[in-house]
């Protein structure tokens, strides 16, 4: 099962091509650069990891249970570019044409949908999560691997519990503790003021978790202890914000995710979007009727 972080792929695809100053468009003027780039990233991963089942997860909007807990959550992010906005609906139409479910849930982020489906499906099959978001590393377990997309096409780091431990000396659950302490500038929550990644990592490695740290405050330097005690509420809140929910109510069964392409349907969709090259490299030319 390949679970795709649709938001991560769309933003990556849009900015990778928009950086050149050229926005791909149909003859009617509809921007399609992010859709085109998404398909390149996505299909490369499909060919490399060869999943039998796929689902693609999306955010629905900026209001989620996290913004209710902390109003400033992701409040530092600018609006999506005008050329990108119509492409979110387009790429979901493309996924529909491929027979791939588009999954989302009101009040939750794509991450929570991915966490829920990974938890559900990893009981029966191996799960791979395709993303650029290192927060997803908390979901790694013996049957769930996280594929982090790196710069360029076809470059990935695949994380298992073993490789996560080797590279970062962390267990998956400790990713949440780390974020609780150091915060996350991209998601705009602060963690404990004055504690950065280096100190947070040192504390987590020494005491195992936030709970372990709080049980051993007397062993900390006065400076660090003072910072933690002054920001205790924000520490707990930041840890809650960092934790991906795995219990979202979603309608998405395993059989609906089976990858079985209707070549004529796929080819028709890419012809409509004036992307003949995708039809060629996917090998889905429609049969003549």
GROMACS .gro file of C-alpha atoms in nm:
model
  289
    1UNK     CA    1   0.000   0.000   0.000
    2UNK     CA    2   0.139   0.339  -0.102
    3UNK     CA    3  -0.012   0.633   0.089
    4UNK     CA    4   0.061   0.959  -0.091
    5UNK     CA    5   0.087   1.296   0.084
    6UNK     CA    6  -0.089   1.486  -0.192
    7UNK     CA    7  -0.025   1.828  -0.039
    8UNK     CA    8   0.351   1.770  -0.014
    9UNK     CA    9   0.376   1.653  -0.376
   10UNK     CA   10   0.164   1.938  -0.513
   11UNK     CA   11   0.361   2.215  -0.342
   12UNK     CA   12   0.692   2.054  -0.434
   13UNK     CA   13   0.584   2.012  -0.797
   14UNK     CA   14   0.450   2.367  -0.824
   15UNK     CA   15   0.754   2.543  -0.681
   16UNK     CA   16   1.005   2.322  -0.865
   17UNK     CA   17   0.865   2.438  -1.200
   18UNK     CA   18   0.750   2.790  -1.102
   19UNK     CA   19   1.110   2.866  -0.999
   20UNK     CA   20   1.203   2.864  -1.369
   21UNK     CA   21   0.949   3.141  -1.433
   22UNK     CA   22   0.752   2.923  -1.675
   23UNK     CA   23   0.403   2.802  -1.584
   24UNK     CA   24   0.273   2.522  -1.804
   25UNK     CA   25  -0.083   2.593  -1.926
   26UNK     CA   26  -0.345   2.442  -2.153
   27UNK     CA   27  -0.441   2.628  -2.473
   28UNK     CA   28  -0.736   2.768  -2.276
   29UNK     CA   29  -0.493   2.916  -2.022
   30UNK     CA   30  -0.553   2.670  -1.735
   31UNK     CA   31  -0.233   2.629  -1.529
   32UNK     CA   32  -0.117   2.266  -1.512
   33UNK     CA   33   0.248   2.282  -1.404
   34UNK     CA   34   0.183   2.135  -1.057
   35UNK     CA   35  -0.033   1.854  -1.200
   36UNK     CA   36   0.238   1.767  -1.450
   37UNK     CA   37   0.513   1.776  -1.187
   38UNK     CA   38   0.302   1.578  -0.941
   39UNK     CA   39   0.258   1.301  -1.196
   40UNK     CA   40   0.631   1.285  -1.260
   41UNK     CA   41   0.707   1.248  -0.888
   42UNK     CA   42   0.416   1.015  -0.827
   43UNK     CA   43   0.466   0.779  -1.120
   44UNK     CA   44   0.838   0.755  -1.055
   45UNK     CA   45   0.758   0.635  -0.700
   46UNK     CA   46   0.496   0.390  -0.832
   47UNK     CA   47   0.752   0.238  -1.069
   48UNK     CA   48   1.021   0.223  -0.802
   49UNK     CA   49   0.815   0.082  -0.514
   50UNK     CA   50   0.561  -0.112  -0.723
   51UNK     CA   51   0.255  -0.089  -0.492
   52UNK     CA   52  -0.053  -0.302  -0.550
   53UNK     CA   53  -0.273  -0.048  -0.366
   54UNK     CA   54  -0.264   0.334  -0.348
   55UNK     CA   55  -0.456   0.612  -0.171
   56UNK     CA   56  -0.388   0.986  -0.189
   57UNK     CA   57  -0.454   1.211   0.113
   58UNK     CA   58  -0.540   1.583   0.116
   59UNK     CA   59  -0.598   1.876   0.348
   60UNK     CA   60  -0.949   2.022   0.323
   61UNK     CA   61  -0.878   2.372   0.454
   62UNK     CA   62  -0.688   2.572   0.709
   63UNK     CA   63  -0.928   2.508   1.000
   64UNK     CA   64  -0.856   2.186   1.190
   65UNK     CA   65  -0.866   2.063   1.548
   66UNK     CA   66  -0.510   2.196   1.579
   67UNK     CA   67  -0.612   2.554   1.497
   68UNK     CA   68  -0.882   2.522   1.764
   69UNK     CA   69  -0.613   2.420   2.016
   70UNK     CA   70  -0.367   2.688   1.903
   71UNK     CA   71  -0.498   2.972   1.685
   72UNK     CA   72  -0.153   3.058   1.547
   73UNK     CA   73  -0.095   2.703   1.415
   74UNK     CA   74   0.042   2.735   1.059
   75UNK     CA   75  -0.055   3.103   1.084
   76UNK     CA   76   0.278   3.207   0.931
   77UNK     CA   77   0.202   3.044   0.596
   78UNK     CA   78   0.116   3.258   0.298
   79UNK     CA   79  -0.182   3.181   0.075
   80UNK     CA   80  -0.125   2.931  -0.205
   81UNK     CA   81  -0.029   3.103  -0.535
   82UNK     CA   82  -0.323   3.184  -0.764
   83UNK     CA   83  -0.187   2.952  -1.035
   84UNK     CA   84  -0.178   2.660  -0.792
   85UNK     CA   85  -0.528   2.685  -0.642
   86UNK     CA   86  -0.727   2.546  -0.941
   87UNK     CA   87  -0.479   2.261  -0.976
   88UNK     CA   88  -0.584   2.096  -0.648
   89UNK     CA   89  -0.921   2.005  -0.802
   90UNK     CA   90  -0.750   1.903  -1.127
   91UNK     CA   91  -0.507   1.660  -0.967
   92UNK     CA   92  -0.791   1.498  -0.772
   93UNK     CA   93  -0.973   1.450  -1.103
   94UNK     CA   94  -0.656   1.286  -1.235
   95UNK     CA   95  -0.643   1.053  -0.932
   96UNK     CA   96  -1.010   0.967  -0.995
   97UNK     CA   97  -0.924   0.877  -1.355
   98UNK     CA   98  -0.648   0.647  -1.224
   99UNK     CA   99  -0.899   0.481  -0.990
  100UNK     CA  100  -0.707   0.605  -0.684
  101UNK     CA  101  -0.916   0.721  -0.384
  102UNK     CA  102  -0.877   1.085  -0.274
  103UNK     CA  103  -0.900   1.080   0.106
  104UNK     CA  104  -0.964   1.374   0.340
  105UNK     CA  105  -1.159   1.451   0.657
  106UNK     CA  106  -1.313   1.775   0.788
  107UNK     CA  107  -1.117   1.914   1.083
  108UNK     CA  108  -0.809   1.699   1.014
  109UNK     CA  109  -0.497   1.728   0.804
  110UNK     CA  110  -0.371   1.496   0.532
  111UNK     CA  111  -0.113   1.372   0.788
  112UNK     CA  112  -0.391   1.245   1.015
  113UNK     CA  113  -0.560   1.065   0.725
  114UNK     CA  114  -0.228   0.903   0.636
  115UNK     CA  115  -0.166   0.804   0.999
  116UNK     CA  116  -0.513   0.651   1.023
  117UNK     CA  117  -0.486   0.455   0.698
  118UNK     CA  118  -0.131   0.341   0.780
  119UNK     CA  119  -0.253   0.209   1.116
  120UNK     CA  120  -0.550   0.039   0.952
  121UNK     CA  121  -0.375  -0.121   0.655
  122UNK     CA  122  -0.041  -0.212   0.814
  123UNK     CA  123  -0.216  -0.494   0.998
  124UNK     CA  124  -0.265  -0.676   0.666
  125UNK     CA  125   0.010  -0.545   0.436
  126UNK     CA  126   0.330  -0.343   0.415
  127UNK     CA  127   0.264   0.032   0.398
  128UNK     CA  128   0.483   0.297   0.237
  129UNK     CA  129   0.417   0.668   0.295
  130UNK     CA  130   0.537   0.904   0.018
  131UNK     CA  131   0.603   1.255   0.150
  132UNK     CA  132   0.859   1.529   0.200
  133UNK     CA  133   0.752   1.586   0.560
  134UNK     CA  134   0.987   1.455   0.830
  135UNK     CA  135   0.703   1.474   1.087
  136UNK     CA  136   0.576   1.153   0.926
  137UNK     CA  137   0.874   0.963   1.067
  138UNK     CA  138   0.673   0.918   1.387
  139UNK     CA  139   0.456   0.668   1.192
  140UNK     CA  140   0.741   0.430   1.113
  141UNK     CA  141   0.707   0.076   1.247
  142UNK     CA  142   0.790  -0.280   1.140
  143UNK     CA  143   0.526  -0.275   0.865
  144UNK     CA  144   0.518   0.099   0.782
  145UNK     CA  145   0.806   0.274   0.605
  146UNK     CA  146   0.827   0.645   0.526
  147UNK     CA  147   0.969   0.751   0.189
  148UNK     CA  148   1.112   1.103   0.215
  149UNK     CA  149   1.145   1.269  -0.124
  150UNK     CA  150   1.477   1.443  -0.171
  151UNK     CA  151   1.589   1.701  -0.427
  152UNK     CA  152   1.543   1.593  -0.789
  153UNK     CA  153   1.342   1.305  -0.933
  154UNK     CA  154   1.391   0.952  -0.809
  155UNK     CA  155   1.589   1.048  -0.498
  156UNK     CA  156   1.446   0.904  -0.178
  157UNK     CA  157   1.541   0.819   0.177
  158UNK     CA  158   1.336   0.523   0.299
  159UNK     CA  159   1.298   0.508   0.676
  160UNK     CA  160   1.232   0.194   0.879
  161UNK     CA  161   1.267   0.176   1.260
  162UNK     CA  162   1.622   0.048   1.205
  163UNK     CA  163   1.735   0.321   0.962
  164UNK     CA  164   1.568   0.592   1.174
  165UNK     CA  165   1.764   0.473   1.476
  166UNK     CA  166   2.088   0.449   1.276
  167UNK     CA  167   2.058   0.796   1.123
  168UNK     CA  168   1.892   0.999   1.400
  169UNK     CA  169   1.932   0.777   1.710
  170UNK     CA  170   1.558   0.816   1.763
  171UNK     CA  171   1.264   0.581   1.801
  172UNK     CA  172   0.953   0.692   1.605
  173UNK     CA  173   0.763   0.812   1.917
  174UNK     CA  174   1.058   1.033   2.013
  175UNK     CA  175   1.001   1.249   1.702
  176UNK     CA  176   0.692   1.384   1.882
  177UNK     CA  177   0.887   1.453   2.203
  178UNK     CA  178   1.158   1.632   2.004
  179UNK     CA  179   0.899   1.857   1.835
  180UNK     CA  180   0.730   1.927   2.169
  181UNK     CA  181   1.056   2.065   2.306
  182UNK     CA  182   1.195   2.252   2.004
  183UNK     CA  183   0.867   2.347   1.836
  184UNK     CA  184   0.826   2.370   1.459
  185UNK     CA  185   0.881   2.697   1.273
  186UNK     CA  186   0.708   2.574   0.957
  187UNK     CA  187   0.391   2.481   1.152
  188UNK     CA  188   0.435   2.790   1.373
  189UNK     CA  189   0.427   2.647   1.723
  190UNK     CA  190   0.706   2.741   1.961
  191UNK     CA  191   0.781   2.447   2.189
  192UNK     CA  192   0.991   2.562   2.486
  193UNK     CA  193   1.137   2.907   2.425
  194UNK     CA  194   1.515   2.899   2.428
  195UNK     CA  195   1.544   2.525   2.354
  196UNK     CA  196   1.658   2.449   2.001
  197UNK     CA  197   1.705   2.123   1.813
  198UNK     CA  198   2.049   2.044   1.959
  199UNK     CA  199   1.939   2.076   2.323
  200UNK     CA  200   1.605   1.904   2.256
  201UNK     CA  201   1.784   1.607   2.097
  202UNK     CA  202   2.032   1.584   2.385
  203UNK     CA  203   1.747   1.582   2.641
  204UNK     CA  204   1.541   1.321   2.453
  205UNK     CA  205   1.841   1.093   2.406
  206UNK     CA  206   1.933   1.124   2.774
  207UNK     CA  207   1.588   1.087   2.931
  208UNK     CA  208   1.394   0.902   2.659
  209UNK     CA  209   1.085   1.123   2.641
  210UNK     CA  210   0.925   1.445   2.763
  211UNK     CA  211   0.778   1.249   3.055
  212UNK     CA  212   1.127   1.119   3.136
  213UNK     CA  213   1.265   1.473   3.128
  214UNK     CA  214   0.988   1.605   3.357
  215UNK     CA  215   1.054   1.322   3.603
  216UNK     CA  216   1.419   1.426   3.620
  217UNK     CA  217   1.402   1.806   3.634
  218UNK     CA  218   1.639   1.803   3.932
  219UNK     CA  219   1.910   1.655   3.707
  220UNK     CA  220   1.892   1.940   3.453
  221UNK     CA  221   2.100   2.255   3.455
  222UNK     CA  222   1.928   2.549   3.624
  223UNK     CA  223   1.901   2.734   3.291
  224UNK     CA  224   1.724   2.449   3.107
  225UNK     CA  225   1.504   2.361   3.404
  226UNK     CA  226   1.389   2.725   3.430
  227UNK     CA  227   1.303   2.736   3.058
  228UNK     CA  228   1.100   2.415   3.076
  229UNK     CA  229   0.914   2.516   3.394
  230UNK     CA  230   0.830   2.857   3.247
  231UNK     CA  231   0.686   2.697   2.930
  232UNK     CA  232   0.532   2.377   3.066
  233UNK     CA  233   0.186   2.437   2.918
  234UNK     CA  234   0.332   2.517   2.576
  235UNK     CA  235   0.552   2.207   2.594
  236UNK     CA  236   0.247   1.984   2.642
  237UNK     CA  237   0.048   2.172   2.376
  238UNK     CA  238   0.333   2.157   2.124
  239UNK     CA  239   0.363   1.785   2.176
  240UNK     CA  240  -0.011   1.747   2.113
  241UNK     CA  241   0.015   1.956   1.795
  242UNK     CA  242   0.309   1.747   1.671
  243UNK     CA  243   0.136   1.414   1.720
  244UNK     CA  244  -0.032   1.271   1.410
  245UNK     CA  245  -0.379   1.135   1.485
  246UNK     CA  246  -0.436   0.773   1.381
  247UNK     CA  247  -0.804   0.742   1.474
  248UNK     CA  248  -0.986   0.957   1.216
  249UNK     CA  249  -1.319   0.825   1.089
  250UNK     CA  250  -1.249   0.754   0.722
  251UNK     CA  251  -1.437   0.558   0.459
  252UNK     CA  252  -1.164   0.390   0.257
  253UNK     CA  253  -1.142   0.015   0.226
  254UNK     CA  254  -0.847  -0.183   0.102
  255UNK     CA  255  -1.012  -0.312  -0.215
  256UNK     CA  256  -1.102   0.042  -0.330
  257UNK     CA  257  -0.728   0.123  -0.325
  258UNK     CA  258  -0.623  -0.158  -0.561
  259UNK     CA  259  -0.430  -0.015  -0.856
  260UNK     CA  260  -0.601  -0.125  -1.177
  261UNK     CA  261  -0.567   0.133  -1.453
  262UNK     CA  262  -0.838   0.183  -1.713
  263UNK     CA  263  -0.600   0.287  -1.992
  264UNK     CA  264  -0.862   0.456  -2.210
  265UNK     CA  265  -0.993   0.659  -1.916
  266UNK     CA  266  -0.644   0.767  -1.808
  267UNK     CA  267  -0.539   0.858  -2.162
  268UNK     CA  268  -0.857   1.060  -2.213
  269UNK     CA  269  -0.789   1.263  -1.897
  270UNK     CA  270  -0.433   1.350  -2.000
  271UNK     CA  271  -0.544   1.432  -2.356
  272UNK     CA  272  -0.795   1.675  -2.203
  273UNK     CA  273  -0.509   1.831  -2.003
  274UNK     CA  274  -0.287   1.839  -2.316
  275UNK     CA  275  -0.025   1.614  -2.157
  276UNK     CA  276   0.053   1.363  -2.433
  277UNK     CA  277   0.400   1.304  -2.288
  278UNK     CA  278   0.247   1.158  -1.970
  279UNK     CA  279   0.037   0.918  -2.176
  280UNK     CA  280   0.358   0.802  -2.345
  281UNK     CA  281   0.570   0.747  -2.036
  282UNK     CA  282   0.289   0.588  -1.841
  283UNK     CA  283   0.227   0.357  -2.136
  284UNK     CA  284  -0.150   0.414  -2.125
  285UNK     CA  285  -0.228   0.509  -2.484
  286UNK     CA  286  -0.598   0.454  -2.543
  287UNK     CA  287  -0.686   0.163  -2.768
  288UNK     CA  288  -0.860   0.263  -3.091
  289UNK     CA  289  -1.224   0.177  -3.080
   0.00000   0.00000   0.00000
